[in-house]
């Protein structure tokens, strides 16, 4: 149970500030791809967990809880092949990436999607210096793209 929600909300603000600094610094640093992606995962999963705990403890406003966040969704291709650790990098074989459906999720649905996803792949704008633009995450049926 979260009693002092202001502490957790302050932690979210701190994480967001650190994440924004991280995105600026990463362009000029010597981090390799694995460390860069780990930093992205850490931010998304930690924040998702904190937000979900705040939701479950009734510590967020009804306005925030009812807001919908846009995402793109890609339907799972029906085939016998299962996604596992050896082939998850080839997620394009499992989802119809040519047909993006506009969709939206509540903050609770979005947090659950991050926490339970098997695939986590960031997206970048190559024409803008490899700027981070969003992330692909999946469920059993959908691959979702959350853009920042």
PDB file of N, CA, C and O in Angstrom, residues 6-63:
ATOM      1  N   UNK A   6       3.010  11.456  -2.579  1.00  0.00           N
ATOM      2  CA  UNK A   6       3.843  12.555  -3.058  1.00  0.00           C
ATOM      3  C   UNK A   6       5.303  12.131  -3.232  1.00  0.00           C
ATOM      4  O   UNK A   6       5.999  12.626  -4.111  1.00  0.00           O
ATOM      5  N   UNK A   7       5.764  11.207  -2.408  1.00  0.00           N
ATOM      6  CA  UNK A   7       7.140  10.713  -2.530  1.00  0.00           C
ATOM      7  C   UNK A   7       7.306   9.972  -3.855  1.00  0.00           C
ATOM      8  O   UNK A   7       8.293  10.150  -4.569  1.00  0.00           O
ATOM      9  N   UNK A   8       6.340   9.143  -4.196  1.00  0.00           N
ATOM     10  CA  UNK A   8       6.400   8.371  -5.434  1.00  0.00           C
ATOM     11  C   UNK A   8       6.217   9.260  -6.652  1.00  0.00           C
ATOM     12  O   UNK A   8       6.869   9.058  -7.682  1.00  0.00           O
ATOM     13  N   UNK A   9       5.360  10.251  -6.541  1.00  0.00           N
ATOM     14  CA  UNK A   9       5.175  11.185  -7.660  1.00  0.00           C
ATOM     15  C   UNK A   9       6.441  12.008  -7.879  1.00  0.00           C
ATOM     16  O   UNK A   9       6.833  12.279  -9.014  1.00  0.00           O
ATOM     17  N   UNK A  10       7.097  12.395  -6.783  1.00  0.00           N
ATOM     18  CA  UNK A  10       8.368  13.112  -6.894  1.00  0.00           C
ATOM     19  C   UNK A  10       9.420  12.229  -7.561  1.00  0.00           C
ATOM     20  O   UNK A  10      10.244  12.703  -8.349  1.00  0.00           O
ATOM     21  N   UNK A  11       9.387  10.940  -7.255  1.00  0.00           N
ATOM     22  CA  UNK A  11      10.319   9.996  -7.870  1.00  0.00           C
ATOM     23  C   UNK A  11      10.079   9.906  -9.386  1.00  0.00           C
ATOM     24  O   UNK A  11      11.028   9.828 -10.169  1.00  0.00           O
ATOM     25  N   UNK A  12       8.814   9.920  -9.794  1.00  0.00           N
ATOM     26  CA  UNK A  12       8.506   9.913 -11.233  1.00  0.00           C
ATOM     27  C   UNK A  12       9.057  11.160 -11.918  1.00  0.00           C
ATOM     28  O   UNK A  12       9.617  11.071 -13.020  1.00  0.00           O
ATOM     29  N   UNK A  13       8.908  12.305 -11.279  1.00  0.00           N
ATOM     30  CA  UNK A  13       9.430  13.556 -11.849  1.00  0.00           C
ATOM     31  C   UNK A  13      10.948  13.476 -11.962  1.00  0.00           C
ATOM     32  O   UNK A  13      11.531  13.862 -12.975  1.00  0.00           O
ATOM     33  N   UNK A  14      11.606  12.945 -10.934  1.00  0.00           N
ATOM     34  CA  UNK A  14      13.057  12.778 -10.953  1.00  0.00           C
ATOM     35  C   UNK A  14      13.480  11.852 -12.086  1.00  0.00           C
ATOM     36  O   UNK A  14      14.428  12.141 -12.819  1.00  0.00           O
ATOM     37  N   UNK A  15      12.780  10.734 -12.240  1.00  0.00           N
ATOM     38  CA  UNK A  15      13.098   9.785 -13.311  1.00  0.00           C
ATOM     39  C   UNK A  15      12.931  10.427 -14.686  1.00  0.00           C
ATOM     40  O   UNK A  15      13.745  10.208 -15.584  1.00  0.00           O
ATOM     41  N   UNK A  16      11.881  11.224 -14.861  1.00  0.00           N
ATOM     42  CA  UNK A  16      11.659  11.899 -16.141  1.00  0.00           C
ATOM     43  C   UNK A  16      12.773  12.899 -16.433  1.00  0.00           C
ATOM     44  O   UNK A  16      13.280  12.959 -17.556  1.00  0.00           O
ATOM     45  N   UNK A  17      13.168  13.672 -15.440  1.00  0.00           N
ATOM     46  CA  UNK A  17      14.282  14.621 -15.621  1.00  0.00           C
ATOM     47  C   UNK A  17      15.564  13.878 -16.007  1.00  0.00           C
ATOM     48  O   UNK A  17      16.277  14.295 -16.923  1.00  0.00           O
ATOM     49  N   UNK A  18      15.859  12.814 -15.271  1.00  0.00           N
ATOM     50  CA  UNK A  18      17.059  12.025 -15.568  1.00  0.00           C
ATOM     51  C   UNK A  18      17.001  11.420 -16.962  1.00  0.00           C
ATOM     52  O   UNK A  18      18.004  11.354 -17.667  1.00  0.00           O
ATOM     53  N   UNK A  19      15.799  10.976 -17.361  1.00  0.00           N
ATOM     54  CA  UNK A  19      15.631  10.367 -18.682  1.00  0.00           C
ATOM     55  C   UNK A  19      15.873  11.395 -19.782  1.00  0.00           C
ATOM     56  O   UNK A  19      16.544  11.099 -20.772  1.00  0.00           O
ATOM     57  N   UNK A  20      15.362  12.605 -19.606  1.00  0.00           N
ATOM     58  CA  UNK A  20      15.584  13.655 -20.602  1.00  0.00           C
ATOM     59  C   UNK A  20      17.069  13.993 -20.725  1.00  0.00           C
ATOM     60  O   UNK A  20      17.578  14.171 -21.829  1.00  0.00           O
ATOM     61  N   UNK A  21      17.779  14.038 -19.605  1.00  0.00           N
ATOM     62  CA  UNK A  21      19.228  14.270 -19.626  1.00  0.00           C
ATOM     63  C   UNK A  21      19.928  13.107 -20.323  1.00  0.00           C
ATOM     64  O   UNK A  21      20.850  13.312 -21.116  1.00  0.00           O
ATOM     65  N   UNK A  22      19.485  11.900 -20.015  1.00  0.00           N
ATOM     66  CA  UNK A  22      20.061  10.693 -20.604  1.00  0.00           C
ATOM     67  C   UNK A  22      19.942  10.729 -22.126  1.00  0.00           C
ATOM     68  O   UNK A  22      20.903  10.434 -22.843  1.00  0.00           O
ATOM     69  N   UNK A  23      18.774  11.122 -22.622  1.00  0.00           N
ATOM     70  CA  UNK A  23      18.569  11.167 -24.075  1.00  0.00           C
ATOM     71  C   UNK A  23      19.482  12.203 -24.730  1.00  0.00           C
ATOM     72  O   UNK A  23      19.960  11.985 -25.839  1.00  0.00           O
ATOM     73  N   UNK A  24      19.732  13.311 -24.053  1.00  0.00           N
ATOM     74  CA  UNK A  24      20.634  14.334 -24.604  1.00  0.00           C
ATOM     75  C   UNK A  24      22.081  13.866 -24.558  1.00  0.00           C
ATOM     76  O   UNK A  24      22.832  14.059 -25.506  1.00  0.00           O
ATOM     77  N   UNK A  25      22.477  13.256 -23.455  1.00  0.00           N
ATOM     78  CA  UNK A  25      23.865  12.841 -23.274  1.00  0.00           C
ATOM     79  C   UNK A  25      24.228  11.634 -24.126  1.00  0.00           C
ATOM     80  O   UNK A  25      25.381  11.486 -24.519  1.00  0.00           O
ATOM     81  N   UNK A  26      23.279  10.794 -24.403  1.00  0.00           N
ATOM     82  CA  UNK A  26      23.580   9.539 -25.087  1.00  0.00           C
ATOM     83  C   UNK A  26      24.156   9.784 -26.483  1.00  0.00           C
ATOM     84  O   UNK A  26      24.981   9.029 -26.956  1.00  0.00           O
ATOM     85  N   UNK A  27      23.778  10.882 -27.117  1.00  0.00           N
ATOM     86  CA  UNK A  27      24.294  11.186 -28.447  1.00  0.00           C
ATOM     87  C   UNK A  27      25.793  11.445 -28.420  1.00  0.00           C
ATOM     88  O   UNK A  27      26.481  11.244 -29.403  1.00  0.00           O
ATOM     89  N   UNK A  28      26.295  11.930 -27.296  1.00  0.00           N
ATOM     90  CA  UNK A  28      27.694  12.326 -27.214  1.00  0.00           C
ATOM     91  C   UNK A  28      28.533  11.390 -26.355  1.00  0.00           C
ATOM     92  O   UNK A  28      29.669  11.657 -26.064  1.00  0.00           O
ATOM     93  N   UNK A  29      27.960  10.290 -25.960  1.00  0.00           N
ATOM     94  CA  UNK A  29      28.672   9.395 -25.059  1.00  0.00           C
ATOM     95  C   UNK A  29      29.217   8.189 -25.804  1.00  0.00           C
ATOM     96  O   UNK A  29      29.002   8.009 -26.992  1.00  0.00           O
ATOM     97  N   UNK A  30      29.902   7.355 -25.043  1.00  0.00           N
ATOM     98  CA  UNK A  30      30.488   6.149 -25.609  1.00  0.00           C
ATOM     99  C   UNK A  30      29.693   4.907 -25.229  1.00  0.00           C
ATOM    100  O   UNK A  30      30.202   3.805 -25.268  1.00  0.00           O
ATOM    101  N   UNK A  31      28.394   5.084 -24.844  1.00  0.00           N
ATOM    102  CA  UNK A  31      27.566   3.933 -24.513  1.00  0.00           C
ATOM    103  C   UNK A  31      27.387   3.067 -25.744  1.00  0.00           C
ATOM    104  O   UNK A  31      27.223   3.561 -26.851  1.00  0.00           O
ATOM    105  N   UNK A  32      27.386   1.777 -25.535  1.00  0.00           N
ATOM    106  CA  UNK A  32      27.069   0.886 -26.635  1.00  0.00           C
ATOM    107  C   UNK A  32      25.555   0.706 -26.700  1.00  0.00           C
ATOM    108  O   UNK A  32      24.819   1.167 -25.824  1.00  0.00           O
ATOM    109  N   UNK A  33      25.092   0.040 -27.722  1.00  0.00           N
ATOM    110  CA  UNK A  33      23.658  -0.119 -27.950  1.00  0.00           C
ATOM    111  C   UNK A  33      22.966  -0.819 -26.790  1.00  0.00           C
ATOM    112  O   UNK A  33      21.880  -0.418 -26.369  1.00  0.00           O
ATOM    113  N   UNK A  34      23.587  -1.859 -26.244  1.00  0.00           N
ATOM    114  CA  UNK A  34      22.958  -2.598 -25.149  1.00  0.00           C
ATOM    115  C   UNK A  34      22.730  -1.713 -23.929  1.00  0.00           C
ATOM    116  O   UNK A  34      21.681  -1.778 -23.296  1.00  0.00           O
ATOM    117  N   UNK A  35      23.712  -0.872 -23.583  1.00  0.00           N
ATOM    118  CA  UNK A  35      23.550   0.018 -22.434  1.00  0.00           C
ATOM    119  C   UNK A  35      22.500   1.089 -22.719  1.00  0.00           C
ATOM    120  O   UNK A  35      21.748   1.483 -21.832  1.00  0.00           O
ATOM    121  N   UNK A  36      22.457   1.550 -23.949  1.00  0.00           N
ATOM    122  CA  UNK A  36      21.463   2.552 -24.308  1.00  0.00           C
ATOM    123  C   UNK A  36      20.057   1.989 -24.166  1.00  0.00           C
ATOM    124  O   UNK A  36      19.192   2.588 -23.533  1.00  0.00           O
ATOM    125  N   UNK A  37      19.829   0.807 -24.729  1.00  0.00           N
ATOM    126  CA  UNK A  37      18.511   0.173 -24.652  1.00  0.00           C
ATOM    127  C   UNK A  37      18.170  -0.164 -23.202  1.00  0.00           C
ATOM    128  O   UNK A  37      17.035   0.005 -22.765  1.00  0.00           O
ATOM    129  N   UNK A  38      19.154  -0.598 -22.421  1.00  0.00           N
ATOM    130  CA  UNK A  38      18.906  -0.891 -21.014  1.00  0.00           C
ATOM    131  C   UNK A  38      18.414   0.363 -20.281  1.00  0.00           C
ATOM    132  O   UNK A  38      17.495   0.291 -19.464  1.00  0.00           O
ATOM    133  N   UNK A  39      19.007   1.513 -20.573  1.00  0.00           N
ATOM    134  CA  UNK A  39      18.556   2.761 -19.960  1.00  0.00           C
ATOM    135  C   UNK A  39      17.119   3.086 -20.327  1.00  0.00           C
ATOM    136  O   UNK A  39      16.339   3.548 -19.488  1.00  0.00           O
ATOM    137  N   UNK A  40      16.754   2.849 -21.578  1.00  0.00           N
ATOM    138  CA  UNK A  40      15.369   3.065 -22.018  1.00  0.00           C
ATOM    139  C   UNK A  40      14.422   2.111 -21.311  1.00  0.00           C
ATOM    140  O   UNK A  40      13.362   2.515 -20.817  1.00  0.00           O
ATOM    141  N   UNK A  41      14.793   0.839 -21.255  1.00  0.00           N
ATOM    142  CA  UNK A  41      13.957  -0.156 -20.578  1.00  0.00           C
ATOM    143  C   UNK A  41      13.786   0.193 -19.106  1.00  0.00           C
ATOM    144  O   UNK A  41      12.683   0.137 -18.566  1.00  0.00           O
ATOM    145  N   UNK A  42      14.876   0.537 -18.465  1.00  0.00           N
ATOM    146  CA  UNK A  42      14.831   0.865 -17.036  1.00  0.00           C
ATOM    147  C   UNK A  42      13.836   1.991 -16.783  1.00  0.00           C
ATOM    148  O   UNK A  42      13.000   1.903 -15.886  1.00  0.00           O
ATOM    149  N   UNK A  43      13.918   3.044 -17.574  1.00  0.00           N
ATOM    150  CA  UNK A  43      13.010   4.175 -17.407  1.00  0.00           C
ATOM    151  C   UNK A  43      11.556   3.738 -17.586  1.00  0.00           C
ATOM    152  O   UNK A  43      10.705   4.006 -16.737  1.00  0.00           O
ATOM    153  N   UNK A  44      11.264   3.072 -18.689  1.00  0.00           N
ATOM    154  CA  UNK A  44       9.880   2.688 -18.988  1.00  0.00           C
ATOM    155  C   UNK A  44       9.309   1.707 -17.964  1.00  0.00           C
ATOM    156  O   UNK A  44       8.169   1.853 -17.528  1.00  0.00           O
ATOM    157  N   UNK A  45      10.072   0.704 -17.583  1.00  0.00           N
ATOM    158  CA  UNK A  45       9.557  -0.301 -16.660  1.00  0.00           C
ATOM    159  C   UNK A  45       9.437   0.226 -15.237  1.00  0.00           C
ATOM    160  O   UNK A  45       8.451  -0.042 -14.558  1.00  0.00           O
ATOM    161  N   UNK A  46      10.422   0.991 -14.791  1.00  0.00           N
ATOM    162  CA  UNK A  46      10.351   1.551 -13.444  1.00  0.00           C
ATOM    163  C   UNK A  46       9.170   2.511 -13.316  1.00  0.00           C
ATOM    164  O   UNK A  46       8.378   2.429 -12.372  1.00  0.00           O
ATOM    165  N   UNK A  47       9.022   3.391 -14.285  1.00  0.00           N
ATOM    166  CA  UNK A  47       7.895   4.339 -14.251  1.00  0.00           C
ATOM    167  C   UNK A  47       6.558   3.614 -14.370  1.00  0.00           C
ATOM    168  O   UNK A  47       5.595   3.976 -13.685  1.00  0.00           O
ATOM    169  N   UNK A  48       6.495   2.607 -15.214  1.00  0.00           N
ATOM    170  CA  UNK A  48       5.248   1.842 -15.357  1.00  0.00           C
ATOM    171  C   UNK A  48       4.864   1.180 -14.041  1.00  0.00           C
ATOM    172  O   UNK A  48       3.697   1.166 -13.649  1.00  0.00           O
ATOM    173  N   UNK A  49       5.844   0.625 -13.355  1.00  0.00           N
ATOM    174  CA  UNK A  49       5.564  -0.023 -12.080  1.00  0.00           C
ATOM    175  C   UNK A  49       5.082   0.993 -11.039  1.00  0.00           C
ATOM    176  O   UNK A  49       4.090   0.756 -10.350  1.00  0.00           O
ATOM    177  N   UNK A  50       5.756   2.131 -10.942  1.00  0.00           N
ATOM    178  CA  UNK A  50       5.358   3.160  -9.973  1.00  0.00           C
ATOM    179  C   UNK A  50       3.957   3.672 -10.287  1.00  0.00           C
ATOM    180  O   UNK A  50       3.101   3.775  -9.398  1.00  0.00           O
ATOM    181  N   UNK A  51       3.698   3.971 -11.558  1.00  0.00           N
ATOM    182  CA  UNK A  51       2.381   4.487 -11.937  1.00  0.00           C
ATOM    183  C   UNK A  51       1.303   3.449 -11.648  1.00  0.00           C
ATOM    184  O   UNK A  51       0.238   3.771 -11.119  1.00  0.00           O
ATOM    185  N   UNK A  52       1.571   2.199 -11.978  1.00  0.00           N
ATOM    186  CA  UNK A  52       0.569   1.164 -11.715  1.00  0.00           C
ATOM    187  C   UNK A  52       0.274   1.034 -10.224  1.00  0.00           C
ATOM    188  O   UNK A  52      -0.871   0.876  -9.815  1.00  0.00           O
ATOM    189  N   UNK A  53       1.294   1.123  -9.384  1.00  0.00           N
ATOM    190  CA  UNK A  53       1.075   1.083  -7.932  1.00  0.00           C
ATOM    191  C   UNK A  53       0.244   2.282  -7.482  1.00  0.00           C
ATOM    192  O   UNK A  53      -0.635   2.141  -6.628  1.00  0.00           O
ATOM    193  N   UNK A  54       0.495   3.455  -8.044  1.00  0.00           N
ATOM    194  CA  UNK A  54      -0.309   4.633  -7.712  1.00  0.00           C
ATOM    195  C   UNK A  54      -1.757   4.449  -8.160  1.00  0.00           C
ATOM    196  O   UNK A  54      -2.690   4.809  -7.434  1.00  0.00           O
ATOM    197  N   UNK A  55      -1.960   3.874  -9.333  1.00  0.00           N
ATOM    198  CA  UNK A  55      -3.311   3.604  -9.841  1.00  0.00           C
ATOM    199  C   UNK A  55      -4.032   2.646  -8.899  1.00  0.00           C
ATOM    200  O   UNK A  55      -5.177   2.895  -8.482  1.00  0.00           O
ATOM    201  N   UNK A  56      -3.373   1.536  -8.570  1.00  0.00           N
ATOM    202  CA  UNK A  56      -4.007   0.509  -7.738  1.00  0.00           C
ATOM    203  C   UNK A  56      -4.316   0.989  -6.325  1.00  0.00           C
ATOM    204  O   UNK A  56      -5.182   0.439  -5.661  1.00  0.00           O
ATOM    205  N   UNK A  57      -3.628   2.026  -5.876  1.00  0.00           N
ATOM    206  CA  UNK A  57      -3.853   2.558  -4.538  1.00  0.00           C
ATOM    207  C   UNK A  57      -4.710   3.819  -4.551  1.00  0.00           C
ATOM    208  O   UNK A  57      -4.810   4.508  -3.531  1.00  0.00           O
ATOM    209  N   UNK A  58      -5.316   4.126  -5.688  1.00  0.00           N
ATOM    210  CA  UNK A  58      -6.222   5.269  -5.781  1.00  0.00           C
ATOM    211  C   UNK A  58      -5.542   6.605  -5.557  1.00  0.00           C
ATOM    212  O   UNK A  58      -6.152   7.532  -5.020  1.00  0.00           O
ATOM    213  N   UNK A  59      -4.292   6.742  -6.002  1.00  0.00           N
ATOM    214  CA  UNK A  59      -3.521   7.956  -5.750  1.00  0.00           C
ATOM    215  C   UNK A  59      -3.362   8.848  -6.974  1.00  0.00           C
ATOM    216  O   UNK A  59      -2.577   9.789  -6.953  1.00  0.00           O
ATOM    217  N   UNK A  60      -4.120   8.565  -8.032  1.00  0.00           N
ATOM    218  CA  UNK A  60      -4.089   9.406  -9.228  1.00  0.00           C
ATOM    219  C   UNK A  60      -5.483   9.939  -9.493  1.00  0.00           C
ATOM    220  O   UNK A  60      -6.482   9.307  -9.163  1.00  0.00           O
ATOM    221  N   UNK A  61      -5.545  11.088 -10.136  1.00  0.00           N
ATOM    222  CA  UNK A  61      -6.835  11.737 -10.376  1.00  0.00           C
ATOM    223  C   UNK A  61      -7.667  10.961 -11.391  1.00  0.00           C
ATOM    224  O   UNK A  61      -7.131  10.265 -12.262  1.00  0.00           O
ATOM    225  N   UNK A  62      -8.977  11.110 -11.293  1.00  0.00           N
ATOM    226  CA  UNK A  62      -9.886  10.495 -12.265  1.00  0.00           C
ATOM    227  C   UNK A  62      -9.611  11.028 -13.665  1.00  0.00           C
ATOM    228  O   UNK A  62      -9.727  10.296 -14.651  1.00  0.00           O
ATOM    229  N   UNK A  63      -9.230  12.289 -13.748  1.00  0.00           N
ATOM    230  CA  UNK A  63      -8.925  12.906 -15.043  1.00  0.00           C
ATOM    231  C   UNK A  63      -7.753  12.186 -15.711  1.00  0.00           C
ATOM    232  O   UNK A  63      -7.812  11.846 -16.895  1.00  0.00           O
TER     233      UNK A  63
END
